[in-house]
XYZ file of C-alpha atoms in Angstrom:
571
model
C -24.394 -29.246 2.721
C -25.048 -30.927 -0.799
C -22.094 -30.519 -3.617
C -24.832 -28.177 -5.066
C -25.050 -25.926 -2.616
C -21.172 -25.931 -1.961
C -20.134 -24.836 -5.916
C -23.318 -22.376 -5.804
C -21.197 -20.746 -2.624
C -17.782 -21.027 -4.386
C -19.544 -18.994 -7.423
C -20.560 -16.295 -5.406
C -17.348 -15.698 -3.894
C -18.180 -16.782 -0.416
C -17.641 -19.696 1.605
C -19.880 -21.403 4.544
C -17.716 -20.785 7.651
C -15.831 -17.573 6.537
C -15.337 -15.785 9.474
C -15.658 -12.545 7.978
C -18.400 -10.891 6.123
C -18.239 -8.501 3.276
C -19.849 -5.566 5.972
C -16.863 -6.609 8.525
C -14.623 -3.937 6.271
C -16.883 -0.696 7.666
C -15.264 0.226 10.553
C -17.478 2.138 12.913
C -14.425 4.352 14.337
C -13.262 7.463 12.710
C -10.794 10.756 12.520
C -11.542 13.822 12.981
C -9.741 16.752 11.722
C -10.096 20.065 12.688
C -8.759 23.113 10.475
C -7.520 26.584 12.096
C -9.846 29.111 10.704
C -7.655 31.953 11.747
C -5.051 30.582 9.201
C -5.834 31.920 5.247
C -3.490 29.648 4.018
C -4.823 26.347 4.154
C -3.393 23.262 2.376
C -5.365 22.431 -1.403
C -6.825 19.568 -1.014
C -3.373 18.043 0.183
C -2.021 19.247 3.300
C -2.621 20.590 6.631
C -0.443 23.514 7.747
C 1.784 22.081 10.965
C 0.681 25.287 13.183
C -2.770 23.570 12.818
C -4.179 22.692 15.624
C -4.066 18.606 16.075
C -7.128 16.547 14.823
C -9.318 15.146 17.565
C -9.141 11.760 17.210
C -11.318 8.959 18.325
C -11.071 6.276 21.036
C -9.576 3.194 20.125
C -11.333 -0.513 19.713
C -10.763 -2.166 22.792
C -9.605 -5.113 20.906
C -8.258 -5.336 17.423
C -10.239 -4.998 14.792
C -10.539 -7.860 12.236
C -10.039 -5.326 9.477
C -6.464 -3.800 10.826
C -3.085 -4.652 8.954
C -0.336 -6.008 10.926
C 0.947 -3.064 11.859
C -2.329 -1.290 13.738
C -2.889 -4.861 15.542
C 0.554 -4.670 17.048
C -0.235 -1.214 18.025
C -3.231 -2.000 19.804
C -1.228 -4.694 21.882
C 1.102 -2.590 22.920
C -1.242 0.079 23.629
C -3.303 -2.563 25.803
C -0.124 -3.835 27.718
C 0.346 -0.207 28.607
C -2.721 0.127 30.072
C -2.004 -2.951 32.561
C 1.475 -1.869 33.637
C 0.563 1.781 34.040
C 3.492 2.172 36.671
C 6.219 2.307 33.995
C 8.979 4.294 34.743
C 8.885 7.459 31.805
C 11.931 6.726 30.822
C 10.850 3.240 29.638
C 7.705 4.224 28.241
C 9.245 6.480 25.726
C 11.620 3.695 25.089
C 9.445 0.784 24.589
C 5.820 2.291 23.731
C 5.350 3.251 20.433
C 1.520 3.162 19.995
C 1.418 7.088 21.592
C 2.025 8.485 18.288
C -0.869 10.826 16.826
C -2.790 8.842 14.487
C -1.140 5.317 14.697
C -3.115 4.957 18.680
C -6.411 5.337 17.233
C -8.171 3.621 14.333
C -9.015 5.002 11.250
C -11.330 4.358 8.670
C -11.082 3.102 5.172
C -9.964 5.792 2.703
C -12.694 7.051 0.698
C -15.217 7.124 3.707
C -16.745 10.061 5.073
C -18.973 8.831 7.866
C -20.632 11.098 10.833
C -21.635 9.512 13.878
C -25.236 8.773 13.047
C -23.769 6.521 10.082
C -20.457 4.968 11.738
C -22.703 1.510 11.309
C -23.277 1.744 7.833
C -22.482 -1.412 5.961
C -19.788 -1.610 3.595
C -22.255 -2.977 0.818
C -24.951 -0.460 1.053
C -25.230 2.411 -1.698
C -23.829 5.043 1.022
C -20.596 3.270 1.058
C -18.178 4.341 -1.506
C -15.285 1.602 -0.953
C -14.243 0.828 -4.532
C -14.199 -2.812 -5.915
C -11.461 -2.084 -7.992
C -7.516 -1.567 -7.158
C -7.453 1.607 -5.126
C -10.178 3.620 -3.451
C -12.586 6.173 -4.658
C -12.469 9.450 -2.531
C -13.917 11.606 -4.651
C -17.376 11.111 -2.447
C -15.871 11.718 0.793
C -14.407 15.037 -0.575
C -18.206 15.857 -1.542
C -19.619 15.409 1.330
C -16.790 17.813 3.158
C -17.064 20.623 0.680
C -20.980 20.760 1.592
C -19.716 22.100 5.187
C -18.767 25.391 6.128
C -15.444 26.000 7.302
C -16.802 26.120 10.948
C -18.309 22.848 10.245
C -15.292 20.822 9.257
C -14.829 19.217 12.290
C -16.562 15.879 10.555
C -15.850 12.549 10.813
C -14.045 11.078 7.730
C -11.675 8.652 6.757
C -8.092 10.247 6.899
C -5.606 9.693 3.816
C -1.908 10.222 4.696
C -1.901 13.418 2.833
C -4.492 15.377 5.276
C -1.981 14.324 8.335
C -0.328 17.415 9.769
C 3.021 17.534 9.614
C 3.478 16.296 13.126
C 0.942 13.471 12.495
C 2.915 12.377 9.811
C 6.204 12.318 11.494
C 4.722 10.612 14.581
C 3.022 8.211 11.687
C 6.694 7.224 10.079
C 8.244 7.579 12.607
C 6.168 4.854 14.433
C 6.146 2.336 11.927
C 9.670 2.886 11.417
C 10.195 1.807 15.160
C 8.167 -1.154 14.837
C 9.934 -2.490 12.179
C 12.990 -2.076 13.883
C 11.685 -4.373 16.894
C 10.210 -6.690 14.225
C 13.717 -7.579 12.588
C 15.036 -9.168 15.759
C 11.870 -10.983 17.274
C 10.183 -14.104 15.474
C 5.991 -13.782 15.159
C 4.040 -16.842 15.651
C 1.029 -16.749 15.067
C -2.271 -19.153 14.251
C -2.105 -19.425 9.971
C -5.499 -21.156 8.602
C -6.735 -19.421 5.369
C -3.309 -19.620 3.193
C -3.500 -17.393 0.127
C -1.411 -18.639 -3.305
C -0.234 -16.560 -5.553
C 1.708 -17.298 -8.746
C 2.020 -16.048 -12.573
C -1.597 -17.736 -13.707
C 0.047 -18.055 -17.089
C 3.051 -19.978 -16.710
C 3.341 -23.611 -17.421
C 6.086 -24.395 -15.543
C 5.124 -22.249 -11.948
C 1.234 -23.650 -12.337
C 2.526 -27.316 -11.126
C 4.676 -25.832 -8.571
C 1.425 -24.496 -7.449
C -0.276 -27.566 -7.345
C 2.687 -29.068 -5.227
C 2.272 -26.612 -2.383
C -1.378 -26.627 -2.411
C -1.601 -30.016 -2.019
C 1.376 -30.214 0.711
C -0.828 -27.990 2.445
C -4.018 -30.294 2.059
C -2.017 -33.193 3.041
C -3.568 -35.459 6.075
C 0.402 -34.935 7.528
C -0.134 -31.276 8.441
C -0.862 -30.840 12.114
C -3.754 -28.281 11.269
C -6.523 -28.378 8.815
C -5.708 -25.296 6.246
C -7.428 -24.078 3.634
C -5.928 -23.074 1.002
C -7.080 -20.613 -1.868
C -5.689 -20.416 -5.519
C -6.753 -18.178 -8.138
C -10.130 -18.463 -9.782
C -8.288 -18.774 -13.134
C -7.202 -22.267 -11.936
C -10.517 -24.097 -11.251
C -10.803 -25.135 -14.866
C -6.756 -25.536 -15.917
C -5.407 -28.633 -17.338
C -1.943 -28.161 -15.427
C -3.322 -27.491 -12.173
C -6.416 -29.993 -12.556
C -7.964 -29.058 -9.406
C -10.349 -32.275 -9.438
C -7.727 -34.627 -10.221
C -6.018 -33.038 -7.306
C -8.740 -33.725 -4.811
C -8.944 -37.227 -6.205
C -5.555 -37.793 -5.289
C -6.272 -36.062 -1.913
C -9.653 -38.471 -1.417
C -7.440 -41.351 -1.687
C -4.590 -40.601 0.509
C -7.225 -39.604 3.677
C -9.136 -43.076 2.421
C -5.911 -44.807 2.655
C -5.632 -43.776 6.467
C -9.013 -44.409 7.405
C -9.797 -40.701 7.688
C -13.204 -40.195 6.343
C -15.477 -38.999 9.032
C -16.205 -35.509 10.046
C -13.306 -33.195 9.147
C -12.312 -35.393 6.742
C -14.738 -35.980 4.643
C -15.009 -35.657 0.979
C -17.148 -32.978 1.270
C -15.352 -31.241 4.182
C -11.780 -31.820 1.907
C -13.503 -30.228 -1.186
C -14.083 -27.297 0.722
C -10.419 -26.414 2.157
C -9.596 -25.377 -1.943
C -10.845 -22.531 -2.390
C -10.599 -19.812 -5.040
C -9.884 -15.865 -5.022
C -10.873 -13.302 -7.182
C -9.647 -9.609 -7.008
C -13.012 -8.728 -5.849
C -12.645 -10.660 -3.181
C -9.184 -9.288 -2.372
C -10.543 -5.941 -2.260
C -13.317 -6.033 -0.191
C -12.370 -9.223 2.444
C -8.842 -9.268 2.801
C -8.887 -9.938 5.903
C -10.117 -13.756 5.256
C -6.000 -14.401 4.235
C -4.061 -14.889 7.299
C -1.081 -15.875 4.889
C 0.200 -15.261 1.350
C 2.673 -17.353 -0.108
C 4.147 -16.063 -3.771
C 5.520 -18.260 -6.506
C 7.810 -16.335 -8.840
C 9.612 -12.921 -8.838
C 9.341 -9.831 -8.017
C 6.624 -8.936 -10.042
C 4.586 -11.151 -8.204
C 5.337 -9.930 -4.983
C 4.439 -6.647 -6.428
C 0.597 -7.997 -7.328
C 0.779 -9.229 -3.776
C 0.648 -5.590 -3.096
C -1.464 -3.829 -5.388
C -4.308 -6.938 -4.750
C -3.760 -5.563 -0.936
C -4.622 -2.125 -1.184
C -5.252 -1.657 2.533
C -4.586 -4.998 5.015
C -1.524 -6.976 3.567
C -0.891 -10.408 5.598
C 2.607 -11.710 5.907
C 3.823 -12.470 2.545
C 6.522 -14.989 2.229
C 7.977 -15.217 -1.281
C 9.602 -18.290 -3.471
C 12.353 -17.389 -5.327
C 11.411 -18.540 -8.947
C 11.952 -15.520 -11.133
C 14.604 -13.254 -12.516
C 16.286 -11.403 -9.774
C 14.737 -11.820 -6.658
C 15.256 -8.773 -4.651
C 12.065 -9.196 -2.733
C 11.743 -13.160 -3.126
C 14.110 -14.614 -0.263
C 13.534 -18.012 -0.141
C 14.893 -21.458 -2.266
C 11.757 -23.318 -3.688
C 13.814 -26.320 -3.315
C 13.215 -26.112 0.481
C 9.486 -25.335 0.373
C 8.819 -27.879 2.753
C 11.259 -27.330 5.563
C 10.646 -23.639 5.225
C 6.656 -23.568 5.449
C 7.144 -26.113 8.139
C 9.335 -23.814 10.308
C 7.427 -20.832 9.460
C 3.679 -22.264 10.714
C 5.828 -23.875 13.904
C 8.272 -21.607 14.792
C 7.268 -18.274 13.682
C 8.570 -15.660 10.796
C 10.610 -12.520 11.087
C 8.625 -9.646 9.646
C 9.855 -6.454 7.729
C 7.608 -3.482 7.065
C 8.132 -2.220 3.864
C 7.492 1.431 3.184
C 4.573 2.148 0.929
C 3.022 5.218 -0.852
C -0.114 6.722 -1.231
C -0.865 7.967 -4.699
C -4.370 10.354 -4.851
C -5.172 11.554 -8.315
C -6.166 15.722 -7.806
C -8.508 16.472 -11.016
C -8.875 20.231 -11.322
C -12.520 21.537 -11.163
C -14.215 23.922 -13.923
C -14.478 27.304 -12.738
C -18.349 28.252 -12.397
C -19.617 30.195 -15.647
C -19.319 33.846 -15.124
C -22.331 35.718 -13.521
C -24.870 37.076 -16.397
C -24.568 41.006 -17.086
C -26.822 42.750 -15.414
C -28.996 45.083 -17.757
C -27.336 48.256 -18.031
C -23.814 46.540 -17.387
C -21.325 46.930 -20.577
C -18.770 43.947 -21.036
C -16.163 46.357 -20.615
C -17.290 47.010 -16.999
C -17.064 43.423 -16.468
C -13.626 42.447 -14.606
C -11.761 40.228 -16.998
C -11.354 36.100 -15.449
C -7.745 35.621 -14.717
C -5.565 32.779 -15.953
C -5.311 29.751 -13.589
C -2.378 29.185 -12.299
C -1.507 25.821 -10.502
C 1.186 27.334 -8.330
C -1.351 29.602 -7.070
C -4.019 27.218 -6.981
C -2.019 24.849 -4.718
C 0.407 27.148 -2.199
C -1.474 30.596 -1.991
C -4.393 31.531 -0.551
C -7.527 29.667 -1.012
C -11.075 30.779 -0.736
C -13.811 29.572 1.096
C -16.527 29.152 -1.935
C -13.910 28.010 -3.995
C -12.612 24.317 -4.641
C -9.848 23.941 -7.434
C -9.811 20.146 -7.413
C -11.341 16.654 -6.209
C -9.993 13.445 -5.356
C -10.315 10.720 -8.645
C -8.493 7.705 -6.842
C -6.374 6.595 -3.723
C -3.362 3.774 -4.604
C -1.375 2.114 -2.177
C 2.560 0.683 -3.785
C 5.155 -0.535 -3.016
C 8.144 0.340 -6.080
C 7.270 3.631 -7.604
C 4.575 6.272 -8.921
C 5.864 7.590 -12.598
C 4.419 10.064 -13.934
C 5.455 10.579 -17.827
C 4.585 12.074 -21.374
C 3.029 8.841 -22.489
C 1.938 8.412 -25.726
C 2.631 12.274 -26.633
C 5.866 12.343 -29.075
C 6.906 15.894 -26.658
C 8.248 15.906 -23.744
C 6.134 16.666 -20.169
C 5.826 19.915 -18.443
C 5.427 19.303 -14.686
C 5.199 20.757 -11.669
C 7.037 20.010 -8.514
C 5.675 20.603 -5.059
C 6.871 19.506 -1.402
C 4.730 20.046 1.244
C 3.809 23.994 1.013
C 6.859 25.188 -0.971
C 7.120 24.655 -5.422
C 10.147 23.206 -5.221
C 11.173 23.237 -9.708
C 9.572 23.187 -12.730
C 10.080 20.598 -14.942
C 10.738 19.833 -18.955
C 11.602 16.055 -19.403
C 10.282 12.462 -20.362
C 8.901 11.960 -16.561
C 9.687 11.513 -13.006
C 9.968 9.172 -10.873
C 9.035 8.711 -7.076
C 10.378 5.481 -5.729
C 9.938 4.255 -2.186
C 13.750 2.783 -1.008
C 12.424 -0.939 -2.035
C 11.975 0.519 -5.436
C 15.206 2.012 -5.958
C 16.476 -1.179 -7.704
C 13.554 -1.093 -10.415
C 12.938 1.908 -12.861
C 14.405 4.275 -10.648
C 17.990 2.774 -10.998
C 16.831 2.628 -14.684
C 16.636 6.187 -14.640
C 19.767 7.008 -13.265
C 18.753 7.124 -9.530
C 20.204 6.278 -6.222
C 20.859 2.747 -4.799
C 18.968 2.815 -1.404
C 18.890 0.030 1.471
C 14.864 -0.667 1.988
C 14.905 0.478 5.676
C 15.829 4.133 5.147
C 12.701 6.317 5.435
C 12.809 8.637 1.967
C 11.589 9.507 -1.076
C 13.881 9.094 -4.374
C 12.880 11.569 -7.242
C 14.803 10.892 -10.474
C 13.977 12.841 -13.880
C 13.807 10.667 -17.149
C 15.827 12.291 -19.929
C 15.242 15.594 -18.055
C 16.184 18.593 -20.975
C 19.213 20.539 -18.720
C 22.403 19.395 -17.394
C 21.384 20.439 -13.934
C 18.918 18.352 -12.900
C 20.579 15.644 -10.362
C 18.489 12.962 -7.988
C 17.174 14.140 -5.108
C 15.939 12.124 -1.807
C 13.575 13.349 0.096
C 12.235 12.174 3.930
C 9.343 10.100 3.728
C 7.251 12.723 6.078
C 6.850 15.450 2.700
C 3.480 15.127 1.100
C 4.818 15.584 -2.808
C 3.080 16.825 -5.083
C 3.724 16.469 -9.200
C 1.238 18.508 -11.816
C 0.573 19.320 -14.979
C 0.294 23.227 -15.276
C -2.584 24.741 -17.054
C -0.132 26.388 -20.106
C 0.974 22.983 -20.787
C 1.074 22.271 -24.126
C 0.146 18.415 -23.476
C -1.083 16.430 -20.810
C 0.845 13.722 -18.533
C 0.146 10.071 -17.796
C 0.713 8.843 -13.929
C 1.115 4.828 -13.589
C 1.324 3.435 -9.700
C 3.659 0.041 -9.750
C 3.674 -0.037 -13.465
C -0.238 -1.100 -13.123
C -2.865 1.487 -13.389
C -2.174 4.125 -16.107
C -4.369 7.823 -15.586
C -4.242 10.684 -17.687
C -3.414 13.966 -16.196
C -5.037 16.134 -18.396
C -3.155 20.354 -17.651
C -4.270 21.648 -14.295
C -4.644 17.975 -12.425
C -1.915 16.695 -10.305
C -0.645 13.569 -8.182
C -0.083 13.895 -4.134
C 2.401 10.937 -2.989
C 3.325 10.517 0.898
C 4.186 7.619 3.191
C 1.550 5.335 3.260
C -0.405 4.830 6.719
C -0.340 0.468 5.808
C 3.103 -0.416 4.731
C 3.887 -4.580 2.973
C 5.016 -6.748 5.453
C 7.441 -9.291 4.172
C 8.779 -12.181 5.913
C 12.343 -12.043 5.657
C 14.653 -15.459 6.387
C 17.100 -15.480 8.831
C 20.284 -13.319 9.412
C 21.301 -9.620 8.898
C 19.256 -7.843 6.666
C 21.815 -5.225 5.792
C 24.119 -7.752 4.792
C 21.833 -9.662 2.663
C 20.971 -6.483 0.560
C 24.300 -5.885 -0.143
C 24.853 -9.206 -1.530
C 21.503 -8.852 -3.206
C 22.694 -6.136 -5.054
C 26.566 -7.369 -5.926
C 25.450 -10.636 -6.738
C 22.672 -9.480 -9.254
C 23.368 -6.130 -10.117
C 27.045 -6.176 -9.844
C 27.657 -3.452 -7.724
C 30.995 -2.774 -7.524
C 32.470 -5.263 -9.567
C 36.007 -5.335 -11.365
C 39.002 -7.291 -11.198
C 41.372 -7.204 -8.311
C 44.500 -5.590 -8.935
C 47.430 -7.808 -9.925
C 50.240 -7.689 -6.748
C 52.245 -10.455 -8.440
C 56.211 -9.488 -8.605
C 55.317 -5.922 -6.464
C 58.260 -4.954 -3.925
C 59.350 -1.632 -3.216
C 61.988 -0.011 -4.563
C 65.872 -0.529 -3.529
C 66.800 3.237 -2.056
C-alpha cells in the first residue's frame, strides 16, 4: 500500500487490517418481552409490573461476541465452562455461576434497535438502523415500531433498555454484575492488548508531551509486541505532539537496529499511529482493547461518555486535581504499563446509569361535531396530569410519551431550573409509586462513584463506589424537610416536569449533554446493563477510598486532643 492510499484510509476513519467493521456493531440476537394483558396497569413507557410474566429471551452466541463489554464476555465464559462440567454439585453452582441471571445469560441488542427475526442481519449502516452517531442512542424509532403492534402482538423482538427489565430482571441484572465485580477485585486479568486507545485533555500544553512520551514508549522497537496506538484526531496536525517528527524519531531508532523489513517498515511503522474520532468511538468501539487516560477525573469521565455501550479496561494517570478515579503515579508509567500488558490488571466494575429522555406526546385533536351535535353536548378534554399519565391506568390507543435519547454515565444525571431565574417544579417517581413533589433549584441522581462530585456539592452522602444505590440530593430545595435519600440501584426513577408547571427543567448526564424538559416530559434513570471497568492498582480497595477521601477531601480532620499534663484526680 502507497502513502496515498494509507492517509486516504486514515481520513476516512478506517484502517487496512481493522478487525472489525462498522456492520460488526448489529448484533443478530435479541430480547423479547412479553406484557400480561390481563394486567390494566401497565408501566408508561418505563417499567414492567414484577407480576409480569418473564420476557422470553433468546439463545446465547456460542462464543462471545466482538461487540460485548467486559462484563457479558465474562458471562459467556462462565456460562460455557458450565456447560462442560455439567455434574456440579447445586450447591456450587449457585455459589460460583453467576451467568444464570435473567437477562445477563443471553445477549441483547444495542439500545435503540427494534429488530424482528426477518431483519436480525440488518447492517448497522443501512437506513433501517437507528444506532446514533452521536453520544447516546436514539430510541425514539424502536418505540415506533412497538406502538404499531397490538397489545397481543408485543411479543417483538427489540433491543431492551434497563428500564423495560422487570423487577426481577433487574435485580438478577445488579445483582449479577455486582457478583462479578466482587470476584474481579481479587483475581488479576491478562489478557492479549494490541489496539491501545490515548486519551488526554487535547488542549493542554503540558499533558500533550506526556502524550507523546507514552505513545512513543509504546511504538518503541523494545516492546515485546507490535501495538498500535491511537491518539486523538486533534493531534495529527499539533506542534507539541508533532506526530511526523515523532515517526522520524521512531524511523531512526528501528534503522539503528537494522529493523527495516516487513513489520518494520516505514510504511508498516506509520501505520501503528493511528487517530480516533468520536464517530469512531461510537460506532467501533470495539477496535480499543485498551484505554489509557492522561489527566483527572474529568478525563476518565470522557472515557465514559465516548463509551456509551462497550468500555475496555481503562487505566488512568494521575495528572489532575484530585484523582478519585485516576490511581496511578505518571512517574512510573513505564513499570506500570509494563506489568499491566505482562502480568495482568485487577478490574473494578463501576456502576453506571441509564438516562432516557420521555417527551410527552400531543393529544390527537378532538373528533369534529357531528351535524346536529351542540358544543355543549360535547364532553369537555380533561387536564393532563403526569401522575396519572405515568402510575394509573393506561389505554391501549393511547401513548403519552416517546423515547428522545438513551445516555450511559458514570457521576450523575441533574436535572435543574437552568437558565429560568425560578425555581423547578418536579416530579418524583420510583418504580410504580410518586414518591414527592418537588420545589427547588434541581436534583441530583448520583451513582456511589459520583457521590464525591456535585452530589457532595449539594449536601449529599459520602458513599464507597461498591455499594449498589442511588443518591438523590435536592439543590437549595424550598422546605426544611427535605433530607438525602439513597435508594437501591434495582428502582427505575423517574424525575418530571408536571404539566401546571410554570417553567420547564433542563436534564444534563455527566455535566455533558444539556436537554430541555419542556412541562409534561420526564427523565427515567436505572442501573445501567454495561457498567466502566477501571483497573484499579494493587491492595484493598476499601482502604484506599478512605484515604482517597481524608487525604483530599479531609474527611474527618481536626487536631488531636492535647493529653499533655492529664492525670486523674487525687481522691
Amino acid at each position: 500500500m502507497t502513502g496515498d492510499d494509507a492517509s486516504a484510509n486514515v481520513s476516512q476513519g478506517s484502517y487496512p487490517d481493522d478487525r472489525h467493521s462498522f456492520s460488526s456493531d448489529d448484533d443478530s440476537n435479541a430480547v423479547e418481552v412479553t406484557f400480561d394483558p390481563g394486567n390494566p396497569y401497565r408501566r408508561k413507557s418505563s417499567l414492567v409490573y414484577n407480576e409480569t410474566a418473564n420476557p422470553r429471551l433468546a439463545t446465547s452466541r456460542s462464543k462471545p461476541s466482538a461487540t460485548q463489554c467486559l462484563v457479558h464476555q465474562l458471562l459467556e465464559d462462565h456460562r460455557n465452562d458450565r456447560r462442560i462440567s455439567p455434574h456440579r454439585n447445586q450447591s456450587s453452582n449457585r455459589q460460583e455461576d453467576v451467568t444464570t441471571e435473567v437477562g445477563l445469560d443471553d445477549f441483547v441488542e444495542p439500545k435503540g434497535k427494534a429488530v424482528n427475526n426477518h431483519h436480525a442481519n440488518t447492517s448497522a449502516t443501512e437506513p433501517e438502523s437507528d444506532v446514533s452517531t452521536e453520544a447516546g442512542q436514539i430510541d425514539e424509532k424502536s418505540w415506533r415500531q412497538a406502538v404499531r403492534k397490538s397489545k397481543h402482538d408485543l411479543d417483538y423482538h427489540q433491543g431492551l433498555n434497563s428500564r423495560l427489565l422487570t423487577k426481577k430482571q433487574l435485580t438478577d441484572m445488579a445483582w449479577g454484575v455486582r457478583e462479578l465485580s466482587r470476584r474481579l477485585g481479587s483475581i488479576r486479568l491478562k489478557f492479549k492488548a494490541r489496539s491501545i486507545f490515548l486519551l488526554t485533555k487535547a488542549y493542554d500544553h503540558e499533558l500533550i508531551p506526556k502524550t507523546r512520551d507514552v505513545a512513543k514508549w509504546l511504538l518503541s522497537k523494545d516492546r515485546d509486541v507490535r501495538y498500535t496506538v491511537y491518539v486523538e484526531e486533534s493531534l495529527r496536525n499539533n506542534e507539541d505532539f508533532n506526530a511526523h517528527g515523532l515517526l522520524e524519531e521512531l524511523h531512526q531508532e528501528y534503522s539503528s537496529a537494522g529493523l527495516t523489513d516487513g513489520t518494520y517498515s516505514k510504511g508498516a511503522l506509520d501505520n501503528r499511529l493511528r487517530y480516533w474520532t468520536e464517530k469512531m468511538c461510537h460506532k467501533r468501539p470495539q477496535t480499543f482493547d485498551f484505554v489509557i487516560t492522561l489527566g483527572g477525573d474529568g478525563t476518565v469521565l470522557y472515557a465514559s461518555w465516548l463509551f456509551q455501550r462497550i468500555v475496555p479496561p481503562v487505566l488512568s494517570f494521575s495528572l489532575g486535581s484530585l484523582g478519585f478515579l485516576t490511581k496511578f503515579d505518571f512517574g512510573e508509567y513505564q513499570d506500570i504499563l509494563t506489568s499491566a500488558f505482562k502480568d495482568g490488571v485487577t478490574v473494578s466494575l463501576r456502576l453506571r446509569f441509564e438516562g432516557t429522555i420521555m417527551r410527552s406526546q400531543k393529544r390527537p385533536a378532538p373528533a369534529q361535531l357531528t351535524q346536529g351535535e351542540s358544543t355543549e353536548e360535547k364532553a369537555p378534554q380533561r387536564k393532563r396530569d403526569l401522575i396519572e399519565e405515568l402510575i394509573g391506568e393506561e389505554r391501549e390507543d393511547e401513548h403519552t410519551h416517546r423515547p428522545d435519547g438513551t445516555y450511559e454515565i458514570l457521576n450523575e444525571i441533574v436535572v435543574d431550573r437552568g437558565p429560568n431565574p425560578t425555581m423547578s417544579y418536579m416530579e418524583i417517581f420510583g418504580d410504580d409509586e410518586h414518591f414527592t413533589s418537588v420545589l427547588a433549584d434541581g436534583v441530583c441522581v448520583s451513582t456511589p462513584t459520583g457521590s464525591t462530585a456535585y452530589n457532595l456539592a449539594a449536601g449529599g452522602s459520602l458513599c464507597h463506589p461498591e455499594n449498589p444505590v442511588m443518591l438523590v440530593t435536592s439543590i437549595c430545595a424550598h422546605t426544611l424537610s427535605f433530607r438525602p435519600i439513597i435508594l437501591p440501584d434495582t428502582i427505575v426513577l423517574r424525575i418530571g416536569v408536571p404539566y401546571d408547571a410554570r417553567t420547564g427543567s433542563w436534564a444534563s448526564f455527566d455535566g455533558r449533554e444539556r436537554v430541555e424538559l419542556t412541562p409534561g416530559d420526564y427523565v427515567t434513570i436505572s442501573a445501567s446493563r454495561f457498567p466502566f471497568a477501571s483497573v484499579q492498582p494493587r491492595g484493598r480497595r476499601s482502604e484506599d477510598w478512605v484515604n482517597s477521601i481524608s487525604g483530599k477531601l479531609g474527611w474527618n480532620t481536626r487536631q488531636k486532643q492535647k493529653n499533655e499534663g492529664y492525670k486523674p484526680w487525687d481522691k
